[in-house]
Tab-separated table of C-alpha atoms and ligand atoms in Angstrom:
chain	number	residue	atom	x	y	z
A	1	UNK	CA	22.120	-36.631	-28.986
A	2	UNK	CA	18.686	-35.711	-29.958
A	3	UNK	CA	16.857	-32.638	-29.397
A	4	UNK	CA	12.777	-32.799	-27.965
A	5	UNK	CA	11.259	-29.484	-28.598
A	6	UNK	CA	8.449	-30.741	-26.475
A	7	UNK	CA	10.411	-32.145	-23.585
A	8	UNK	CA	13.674	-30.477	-23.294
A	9	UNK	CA	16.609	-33.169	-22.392
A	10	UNK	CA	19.856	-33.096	-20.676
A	11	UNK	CA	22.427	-32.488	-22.090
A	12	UNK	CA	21.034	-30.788	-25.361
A	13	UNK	CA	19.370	-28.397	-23.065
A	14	UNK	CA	21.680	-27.203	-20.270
A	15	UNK	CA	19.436	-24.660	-18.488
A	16	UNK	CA	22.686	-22.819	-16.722
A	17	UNK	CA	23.897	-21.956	-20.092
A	18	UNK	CA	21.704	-18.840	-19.578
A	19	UNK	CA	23.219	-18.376	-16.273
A	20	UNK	CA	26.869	-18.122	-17.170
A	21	UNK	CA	27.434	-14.394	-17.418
A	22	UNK	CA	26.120	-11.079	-15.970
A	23	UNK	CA	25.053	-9.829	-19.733
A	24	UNK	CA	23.239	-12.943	-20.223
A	25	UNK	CA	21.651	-13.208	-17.032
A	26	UNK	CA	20.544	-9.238	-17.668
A	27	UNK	CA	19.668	-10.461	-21.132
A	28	UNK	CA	16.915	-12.954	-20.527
A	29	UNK	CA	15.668	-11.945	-17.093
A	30	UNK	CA	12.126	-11.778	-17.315
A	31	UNK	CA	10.977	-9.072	-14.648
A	32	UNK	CA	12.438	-6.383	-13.373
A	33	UNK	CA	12.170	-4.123	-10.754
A	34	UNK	CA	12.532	-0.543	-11.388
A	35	UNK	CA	11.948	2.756	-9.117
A	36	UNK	CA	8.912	4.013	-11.131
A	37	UNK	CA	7.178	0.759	-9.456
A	38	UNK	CA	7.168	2.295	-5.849
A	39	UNK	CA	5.218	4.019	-3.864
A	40	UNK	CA	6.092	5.390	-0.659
A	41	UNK	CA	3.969	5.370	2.019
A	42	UNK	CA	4.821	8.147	4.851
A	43	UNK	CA	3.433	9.043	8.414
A	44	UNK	CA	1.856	12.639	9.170
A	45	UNK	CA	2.262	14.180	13.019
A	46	UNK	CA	1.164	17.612	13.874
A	47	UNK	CA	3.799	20.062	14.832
A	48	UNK	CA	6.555	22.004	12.972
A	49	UNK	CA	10.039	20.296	12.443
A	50	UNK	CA	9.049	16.639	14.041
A	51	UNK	CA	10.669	13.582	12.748
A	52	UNK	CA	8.987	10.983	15.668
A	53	UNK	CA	10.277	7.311	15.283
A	54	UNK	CA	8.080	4.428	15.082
A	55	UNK	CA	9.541	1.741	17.893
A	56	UNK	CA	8.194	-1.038	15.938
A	57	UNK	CA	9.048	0.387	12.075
A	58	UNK	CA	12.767	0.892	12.610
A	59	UNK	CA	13.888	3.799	10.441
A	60	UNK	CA	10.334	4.920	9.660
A	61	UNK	CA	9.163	8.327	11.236
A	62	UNK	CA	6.229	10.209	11.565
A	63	UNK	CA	7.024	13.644	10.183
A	64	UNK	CA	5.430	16.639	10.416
A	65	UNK	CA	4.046	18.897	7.423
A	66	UNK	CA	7.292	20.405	6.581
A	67	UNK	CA	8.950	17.459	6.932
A	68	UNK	CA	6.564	15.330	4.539
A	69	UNK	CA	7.193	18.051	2.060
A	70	UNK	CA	11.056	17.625	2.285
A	71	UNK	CA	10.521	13.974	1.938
A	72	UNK	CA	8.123	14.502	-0.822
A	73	UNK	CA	11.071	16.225	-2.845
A	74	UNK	CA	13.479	13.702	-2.027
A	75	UNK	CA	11.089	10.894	-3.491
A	76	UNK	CA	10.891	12.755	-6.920
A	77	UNK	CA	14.966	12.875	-6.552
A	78	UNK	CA	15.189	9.569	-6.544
A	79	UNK	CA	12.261	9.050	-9.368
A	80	UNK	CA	9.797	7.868	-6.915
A	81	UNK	CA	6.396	8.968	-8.215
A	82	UNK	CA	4.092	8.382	-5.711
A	83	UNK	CA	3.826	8.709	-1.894
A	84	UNK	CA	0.394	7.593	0.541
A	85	UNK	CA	0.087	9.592	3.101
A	86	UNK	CA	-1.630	8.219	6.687
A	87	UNK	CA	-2.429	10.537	9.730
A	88	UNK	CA	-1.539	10.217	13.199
A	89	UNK	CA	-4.415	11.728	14.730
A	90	UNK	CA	-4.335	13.286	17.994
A	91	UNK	CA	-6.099	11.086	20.614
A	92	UNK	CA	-7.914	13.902	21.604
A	93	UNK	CA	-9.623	14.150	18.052
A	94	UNK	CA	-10.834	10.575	17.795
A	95	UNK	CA	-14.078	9.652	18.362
A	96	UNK	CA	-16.613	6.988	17.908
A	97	UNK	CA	-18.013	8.232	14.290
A	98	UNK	CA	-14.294	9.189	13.168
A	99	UNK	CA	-15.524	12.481	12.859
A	100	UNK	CA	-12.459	14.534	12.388
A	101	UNK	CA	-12.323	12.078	9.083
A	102	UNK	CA	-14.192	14.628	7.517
A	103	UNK	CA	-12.947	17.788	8.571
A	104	UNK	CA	-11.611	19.843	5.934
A	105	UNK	CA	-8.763	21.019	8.234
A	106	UNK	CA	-7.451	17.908	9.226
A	107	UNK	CA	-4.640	17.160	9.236
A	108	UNK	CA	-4.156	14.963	6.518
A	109	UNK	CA	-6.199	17.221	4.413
A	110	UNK	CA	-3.923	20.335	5.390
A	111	UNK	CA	-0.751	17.733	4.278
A	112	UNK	CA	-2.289	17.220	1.007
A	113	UNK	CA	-2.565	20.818	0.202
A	114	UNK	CA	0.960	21.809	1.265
A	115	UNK	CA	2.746	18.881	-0.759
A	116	UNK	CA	0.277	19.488	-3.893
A	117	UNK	CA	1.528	23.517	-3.700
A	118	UNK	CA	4.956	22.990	-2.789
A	119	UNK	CA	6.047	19.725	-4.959
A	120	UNK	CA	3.036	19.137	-7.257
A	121	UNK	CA	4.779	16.624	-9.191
A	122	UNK	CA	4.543	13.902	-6.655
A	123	UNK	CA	0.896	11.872	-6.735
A	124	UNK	CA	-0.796	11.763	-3.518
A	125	UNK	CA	-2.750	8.746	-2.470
A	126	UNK	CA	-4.814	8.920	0.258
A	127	UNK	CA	-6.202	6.428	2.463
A	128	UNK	CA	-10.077	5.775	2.693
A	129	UNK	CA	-10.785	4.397	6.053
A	130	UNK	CA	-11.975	5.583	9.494
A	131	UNK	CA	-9.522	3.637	11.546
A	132	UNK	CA	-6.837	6.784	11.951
A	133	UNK	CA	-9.646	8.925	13.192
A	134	UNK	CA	-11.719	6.294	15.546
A	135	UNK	CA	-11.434	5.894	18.965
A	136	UNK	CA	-12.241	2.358	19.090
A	137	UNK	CA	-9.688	1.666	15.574
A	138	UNK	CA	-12.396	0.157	13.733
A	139	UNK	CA	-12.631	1.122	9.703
A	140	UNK	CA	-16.067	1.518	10.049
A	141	UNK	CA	-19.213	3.055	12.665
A	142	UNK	CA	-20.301	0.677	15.232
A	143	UNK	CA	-23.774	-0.257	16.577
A	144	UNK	CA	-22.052	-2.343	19.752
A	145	UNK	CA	-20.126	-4.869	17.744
A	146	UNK	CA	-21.204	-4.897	14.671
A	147	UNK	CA	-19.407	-2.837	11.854
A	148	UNK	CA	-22.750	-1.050	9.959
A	149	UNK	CA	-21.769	-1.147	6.461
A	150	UNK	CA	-24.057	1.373	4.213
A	151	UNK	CA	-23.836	3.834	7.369
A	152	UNK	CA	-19.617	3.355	7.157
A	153	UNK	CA	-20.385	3.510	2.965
A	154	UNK	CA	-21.914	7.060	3.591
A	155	UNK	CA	-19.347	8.271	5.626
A	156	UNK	CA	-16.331	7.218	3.441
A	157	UNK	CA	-18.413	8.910	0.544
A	158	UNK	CA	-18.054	12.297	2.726
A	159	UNK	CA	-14.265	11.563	3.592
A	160	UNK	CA	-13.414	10.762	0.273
A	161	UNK	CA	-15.177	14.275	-1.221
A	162	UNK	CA	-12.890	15.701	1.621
A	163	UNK	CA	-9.574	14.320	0.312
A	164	UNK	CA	-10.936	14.903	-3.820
A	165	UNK	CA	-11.054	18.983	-2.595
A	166	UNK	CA	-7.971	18.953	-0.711
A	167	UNK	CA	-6.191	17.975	-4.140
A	168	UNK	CA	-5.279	14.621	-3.536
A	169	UNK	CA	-4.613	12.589	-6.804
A	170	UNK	CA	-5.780	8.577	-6.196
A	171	UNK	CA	-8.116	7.773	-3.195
A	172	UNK	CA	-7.775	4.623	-1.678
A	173	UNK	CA	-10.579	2.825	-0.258
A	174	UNK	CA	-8.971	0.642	2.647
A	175	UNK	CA	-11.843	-0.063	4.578
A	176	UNK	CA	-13.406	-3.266	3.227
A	177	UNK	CA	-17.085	-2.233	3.139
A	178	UNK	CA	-19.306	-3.701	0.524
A	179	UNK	CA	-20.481	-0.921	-2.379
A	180	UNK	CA	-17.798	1.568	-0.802
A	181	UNK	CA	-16.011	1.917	-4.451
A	182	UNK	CA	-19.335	2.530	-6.769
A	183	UNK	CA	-20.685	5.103	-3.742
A	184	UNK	CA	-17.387	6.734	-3.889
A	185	UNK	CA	-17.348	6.898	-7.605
A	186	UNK	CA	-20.696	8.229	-7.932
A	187	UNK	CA	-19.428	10.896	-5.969
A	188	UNK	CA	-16.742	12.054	-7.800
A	189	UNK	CA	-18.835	11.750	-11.234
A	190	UNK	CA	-21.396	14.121	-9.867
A	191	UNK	CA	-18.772	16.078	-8.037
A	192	UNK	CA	-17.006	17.071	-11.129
A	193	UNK	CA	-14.000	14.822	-9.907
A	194	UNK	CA	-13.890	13.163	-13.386
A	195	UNK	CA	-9.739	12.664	-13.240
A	196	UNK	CA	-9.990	11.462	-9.413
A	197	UNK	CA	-8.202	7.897	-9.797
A	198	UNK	CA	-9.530	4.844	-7.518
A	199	UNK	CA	-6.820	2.888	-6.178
A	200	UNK	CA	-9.087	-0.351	-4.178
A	201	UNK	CA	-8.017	-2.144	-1.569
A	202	UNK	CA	-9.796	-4.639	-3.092
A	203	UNK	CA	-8.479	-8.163	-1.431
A	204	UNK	CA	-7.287	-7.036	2.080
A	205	UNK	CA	-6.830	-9.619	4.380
A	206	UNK	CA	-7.303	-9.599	8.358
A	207	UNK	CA	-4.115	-10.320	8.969
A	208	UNK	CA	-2.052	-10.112	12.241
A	209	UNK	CA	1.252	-8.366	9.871
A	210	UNK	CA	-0.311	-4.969	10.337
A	211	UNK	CA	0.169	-4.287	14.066
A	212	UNK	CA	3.064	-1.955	13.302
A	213	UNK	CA	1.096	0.224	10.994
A	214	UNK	CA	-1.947	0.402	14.063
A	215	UNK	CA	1.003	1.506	16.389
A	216	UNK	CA	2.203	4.053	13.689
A	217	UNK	CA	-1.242	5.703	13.134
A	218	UNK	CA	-2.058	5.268	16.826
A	219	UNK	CA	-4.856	2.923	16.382
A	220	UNK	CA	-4.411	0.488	19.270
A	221	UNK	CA	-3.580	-3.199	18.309
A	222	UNK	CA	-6.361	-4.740	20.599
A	223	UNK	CA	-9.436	-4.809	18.888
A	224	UNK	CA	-11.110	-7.559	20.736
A	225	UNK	CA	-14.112	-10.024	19.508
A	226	UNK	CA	-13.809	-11.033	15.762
A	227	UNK	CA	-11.069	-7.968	15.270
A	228	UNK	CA	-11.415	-6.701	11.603
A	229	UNK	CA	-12.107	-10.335	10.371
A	230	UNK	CA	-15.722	-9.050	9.169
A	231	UNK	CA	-14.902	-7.031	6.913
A	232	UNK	CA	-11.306	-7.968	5.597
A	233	UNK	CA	-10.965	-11.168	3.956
A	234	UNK	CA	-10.152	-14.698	5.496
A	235	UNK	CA	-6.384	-15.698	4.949
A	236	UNK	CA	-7.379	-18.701	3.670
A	237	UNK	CA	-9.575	-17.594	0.767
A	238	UNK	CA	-8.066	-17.515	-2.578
A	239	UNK	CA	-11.320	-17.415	-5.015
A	240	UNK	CA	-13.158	-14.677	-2.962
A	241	UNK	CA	-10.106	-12.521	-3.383
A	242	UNK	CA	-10.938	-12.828	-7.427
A	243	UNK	CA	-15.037	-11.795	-6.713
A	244	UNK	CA	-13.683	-9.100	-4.623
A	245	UNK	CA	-11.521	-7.139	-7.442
A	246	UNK	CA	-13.727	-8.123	-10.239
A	247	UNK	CA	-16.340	-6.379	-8.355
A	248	UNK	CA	-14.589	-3.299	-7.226
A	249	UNK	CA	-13.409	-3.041	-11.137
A	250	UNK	CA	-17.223	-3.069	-11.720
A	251	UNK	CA	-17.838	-0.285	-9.413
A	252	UNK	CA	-15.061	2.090	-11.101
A	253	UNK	CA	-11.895	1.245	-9.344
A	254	UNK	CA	-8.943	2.267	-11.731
A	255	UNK	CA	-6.313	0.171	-10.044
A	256	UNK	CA	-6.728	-2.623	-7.342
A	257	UNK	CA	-4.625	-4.150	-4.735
A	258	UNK	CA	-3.677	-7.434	-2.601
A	259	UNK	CA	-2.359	-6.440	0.737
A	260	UNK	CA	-0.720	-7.966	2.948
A	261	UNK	CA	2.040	-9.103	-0.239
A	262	UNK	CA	4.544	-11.382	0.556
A	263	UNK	CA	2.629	-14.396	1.799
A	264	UNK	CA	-0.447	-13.686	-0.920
A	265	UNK	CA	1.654	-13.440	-4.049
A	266	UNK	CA	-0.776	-16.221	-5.242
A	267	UNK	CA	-3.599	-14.047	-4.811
A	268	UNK	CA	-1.688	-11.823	-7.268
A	269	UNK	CA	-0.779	-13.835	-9.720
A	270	UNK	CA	-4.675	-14.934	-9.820
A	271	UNK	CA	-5.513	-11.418	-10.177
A	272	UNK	CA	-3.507	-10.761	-12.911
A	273	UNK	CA	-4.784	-13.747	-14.892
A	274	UNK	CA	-8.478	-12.795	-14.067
A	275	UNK	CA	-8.249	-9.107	-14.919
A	276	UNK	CA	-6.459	-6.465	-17.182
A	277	UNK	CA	-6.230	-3.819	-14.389
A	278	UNK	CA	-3.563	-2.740	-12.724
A	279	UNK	CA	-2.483	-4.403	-9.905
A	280	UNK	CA	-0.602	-3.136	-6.475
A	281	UNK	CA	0.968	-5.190	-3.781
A	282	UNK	CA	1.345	-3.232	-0.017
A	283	UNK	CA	4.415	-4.552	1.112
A	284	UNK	CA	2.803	-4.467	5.026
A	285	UNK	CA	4.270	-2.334	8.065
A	286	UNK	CA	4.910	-6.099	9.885
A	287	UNK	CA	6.824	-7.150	6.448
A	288	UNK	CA	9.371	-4.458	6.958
A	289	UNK	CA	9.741	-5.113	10.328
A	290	UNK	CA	10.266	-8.661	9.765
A	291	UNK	CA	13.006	-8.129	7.099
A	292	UNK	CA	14.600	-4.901	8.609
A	293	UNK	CA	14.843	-7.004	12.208
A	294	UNK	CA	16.458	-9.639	10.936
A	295	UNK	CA	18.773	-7.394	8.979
A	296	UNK	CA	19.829	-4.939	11.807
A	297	UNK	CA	20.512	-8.750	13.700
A	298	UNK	CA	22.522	-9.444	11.110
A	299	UNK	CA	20.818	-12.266	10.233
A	300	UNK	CA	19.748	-11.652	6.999
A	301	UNK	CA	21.446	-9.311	4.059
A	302	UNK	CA	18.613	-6.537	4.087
A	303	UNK	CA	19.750	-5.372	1.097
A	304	UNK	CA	19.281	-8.774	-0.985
A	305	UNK	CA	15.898	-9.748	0.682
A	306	UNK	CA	14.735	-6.494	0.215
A	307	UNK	CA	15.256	-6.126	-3.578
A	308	UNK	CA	14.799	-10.010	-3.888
A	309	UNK	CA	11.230	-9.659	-2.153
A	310	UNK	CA	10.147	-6.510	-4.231
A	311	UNK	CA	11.287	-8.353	-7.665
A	312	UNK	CA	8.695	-11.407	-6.695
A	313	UNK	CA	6.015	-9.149	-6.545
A	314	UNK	CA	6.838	-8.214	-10.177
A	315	UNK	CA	7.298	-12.007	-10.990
A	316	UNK	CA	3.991	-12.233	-9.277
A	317	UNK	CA	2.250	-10.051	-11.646
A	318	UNK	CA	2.564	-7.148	-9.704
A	319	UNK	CA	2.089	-3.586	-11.501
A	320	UNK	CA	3.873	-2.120	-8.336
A	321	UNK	CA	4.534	-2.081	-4.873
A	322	UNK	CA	3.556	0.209	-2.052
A	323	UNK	CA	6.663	-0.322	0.578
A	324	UNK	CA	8.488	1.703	2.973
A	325	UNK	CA	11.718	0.327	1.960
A	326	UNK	CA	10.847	2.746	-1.136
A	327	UNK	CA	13.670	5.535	-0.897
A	328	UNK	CA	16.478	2.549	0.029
A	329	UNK	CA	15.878	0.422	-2.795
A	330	UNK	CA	15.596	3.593	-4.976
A	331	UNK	CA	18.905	4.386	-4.096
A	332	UNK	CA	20.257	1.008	-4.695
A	333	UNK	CA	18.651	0.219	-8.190
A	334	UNK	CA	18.604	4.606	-9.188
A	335	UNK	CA	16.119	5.195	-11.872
A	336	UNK	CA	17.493	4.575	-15.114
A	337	UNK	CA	14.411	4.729	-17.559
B	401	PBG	C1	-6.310	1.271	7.262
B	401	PBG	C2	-5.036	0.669	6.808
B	401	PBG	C3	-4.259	-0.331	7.427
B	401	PBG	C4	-3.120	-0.463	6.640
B	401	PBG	C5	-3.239	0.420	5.555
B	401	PBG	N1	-4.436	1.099	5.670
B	401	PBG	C6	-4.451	-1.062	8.703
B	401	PBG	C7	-5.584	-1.959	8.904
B	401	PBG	O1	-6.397	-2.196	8.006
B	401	PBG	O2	-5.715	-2.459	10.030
B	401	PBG	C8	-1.969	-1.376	6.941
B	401	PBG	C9	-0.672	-0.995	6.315
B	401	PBG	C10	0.531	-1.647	6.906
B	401	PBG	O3	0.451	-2.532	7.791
B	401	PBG	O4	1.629	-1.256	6.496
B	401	PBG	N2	-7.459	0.562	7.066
C-alpha cells in the first residue's frame, strides 16, 4: 500500500472515514450556519393590531407597527440581529415620482422610529428603492419608458436622508441605478451620518423569483416592455456581477449583496474571491415559496432543505443570509455562540 500525498489513493485514503460518527462529522465540517447569520426581512401595513397574510408567502404576514415591534423582540429572543423592513403602501399614496418615498411620516419611517425606541437592540435595514411607493412599480422615475437614472439617483439621495433621520441603522440601496451608492454616501458624510452603514444591492438580477415580494409590497407583477431588465442585471452575466460590487465598494458600500441566492451561489463565491467585503445572499420571496410549497405538499422535508439551502450559502462564501425562513431556522439551530 503506498501513500500519494499529491494524489490521494484508495484504500490508503478512505474519504468516509471522516464520515463515520456525529463528533467527527461536527469535527471537520467546514461551514456552519449559525443564527447571528440571519436577517429577517418583515412586511409593514398601516393599522393597529393587523397580522394580513401574504397568499403567495405562506406563513409570512404583513404586520402592523405594533406588531413589527412584537416581532422585533421575538427576533432578539431567538439571537436574530437584524430585521429589513419593506412598506406596503397604501394605493392611494403611490404615485408616479414615489413621492410618499420621502415623506418623513411614512410609514416605514414612523416603523423605524417605534422599533429603534421600543427594542433598540435590533439593527434596522431599510430598503432604498421607489418601487413600494410608485404607482407604476418601477425602482426608478420614468420619462415614458425609460427609467432616468441621475433623476432616480437624486431622489434615492432624499429617501435615503429620510430613513438616516428616522434612525434606521444600514440603508440598502435596491434599486440598481448607476452612482446611487457614492450619491448616497456623500450624503451621509456631509449629513453628519458618519456611522450610517451601506448594505448594496450590488448584483441584483431581473429575475422572475421575486413576484411574491411585488404582491407583498403591493407593487403589481406586470410591468410590461423590458420589465426591470434595464437596470437589474442579466441572469446570464457572471463577470458584470464582479464590476458591479467592486464598484459599489468604490463608492462606500460597507457590505454588498447577490440576490436572488440560490441559483447565483456562483456569483457569490466569485465575489468572495474578488473582494474582502462582506457579502449577503437574499434568500428571494419566490425561494421560500418554492421550498415552503413543496413542503406543506409534503413533498419535500422543509426543515432539511431549508437549513441545507441556508448552509450552501455559507459554503458559497456567504457572510449571511437575508431569508424569511429566519425565526424557523433560529428555532431549530438556537443560538449557541
Ligand atoms: C425592491 C426590492 C425587491 C426585492 C427586495 N427589494 C423587488 C424587486 O426588485 O422587484 C425582492 C425581495 C424578494 O423577492 O424577496 N427593489
Amino acid at each position: 500500500m503506498s501513500y500519494n500525498a499529491t494524489r490521494p489513493q484508495f484504500p490508503g485514503t478512505r474519504l468516509r472515514r471522516l464520515r463515520s460518527s456525529a463528533g467527527i462529522r461536527d469535527m471537520v465540517q467546514e461551514t456552519s450556519l449559525t443564527v447571528s447569520d440571519l436577517i429577517w426581512p418583515l412586511f409593514v401595513v398601516e393599522g393597529d393590531k393587523v397580522e394580513e397574510p401574504i397568499p403567495s408567502l405562506p406563513g409570512v404576514n404583513r404586520y402592523s407597527i405594533d406588531k413589527i415591534i412584537e416581532q422585533a423582540r421575538y427576533a432578539l429572543r431567538l439571537g436574530i440581529p437584524a430585521i429589513a423592513l419593506f412598506p406596503r403602501t397604501p394605493d392611494e399614496l403611490k404615485d408616479a415620482h414615489g413621492t410618499e418615498a420621502l415623506n418623513p411620516d411614512n410609514l416605514i419611517c414612523r416603523a423605524v422610529r417605534a422599533v429603534k425606541t421600543e427594542c433598540p437592540d435590533i439593527l434596522l435595514l431599510c430598503d432604498v428603492a421607489l418601487d413600494p411607493y410608485t404607482d407604476h412599480g418601477h425602482d426608478g422615475l420614468l420619462d415614458g419608458t425609460i427609467i432616468l437614472n441621475d433623476e432616480t439617483v437624486a431622489a434615492l439621495v432624499e429617501q435615503a436622508r429620510t430613513l438616516a433621520e428616522a434612525g434606521c441603522d444600514i440603508i440598502a440601496p435596491s434599486d440598481m441605478m448607476d452612482g446611487r451608492v457614492g450619491a448616497i454616501r456623500a450624503m451621509l458624510e456631509s449629513q453628519g451620518h458618519t456611522e450610517m452603514m451601506i448594505m448594496s444591492y450590488a448584483a441584483k438580477f431581473a429575475s422572475g423569483f421575486y413576484g411574491p415580494f411585488r404582491d407583498a409590497v403591493g407593487a403589481g407583477r406586470k410591468l410590461g416592455g423590458a420589465g426591470k431588465k434595464t437596470y437589474q442585471m442579466n441572469p446570464a452575466n457572471r463577470n458584470e456581477a464582479v464590476r458591479e460590487v467592486l464598484m459599489d465598494i468604490d463608492e462606500g458600500a460597507d457590505m454588498v449583496m447577490v440576490k436572488p441566492g440560490m441559483p447565483y451561489l456562483d456569483v457569490i463565491r466569485d465575489i468572495c474571491n474578488a473582494t474582502n467585503v462582506p457579502c449577503f445572499a437574499y434568500q428571494v420571496s419566490g425561494e421560500y415559496a418554492m421550498l415552503r410549497a413543496a413542503g406543506q405538499n409534503g413533498w419535500l422535508d422543509e426543515e432539511i432543505v431549508v437549513e441545507e439551502a441556508l448552509l450552501a450559502f455559507k459554503r458559497a462564501g456567504a457572510t449571511g443570509i437575508l431569508t424569511y425562513f429566519a425565526p424557523i431556522i433560529a428555532k431549530k439551530i438556537g443560538s449557541h455562540s
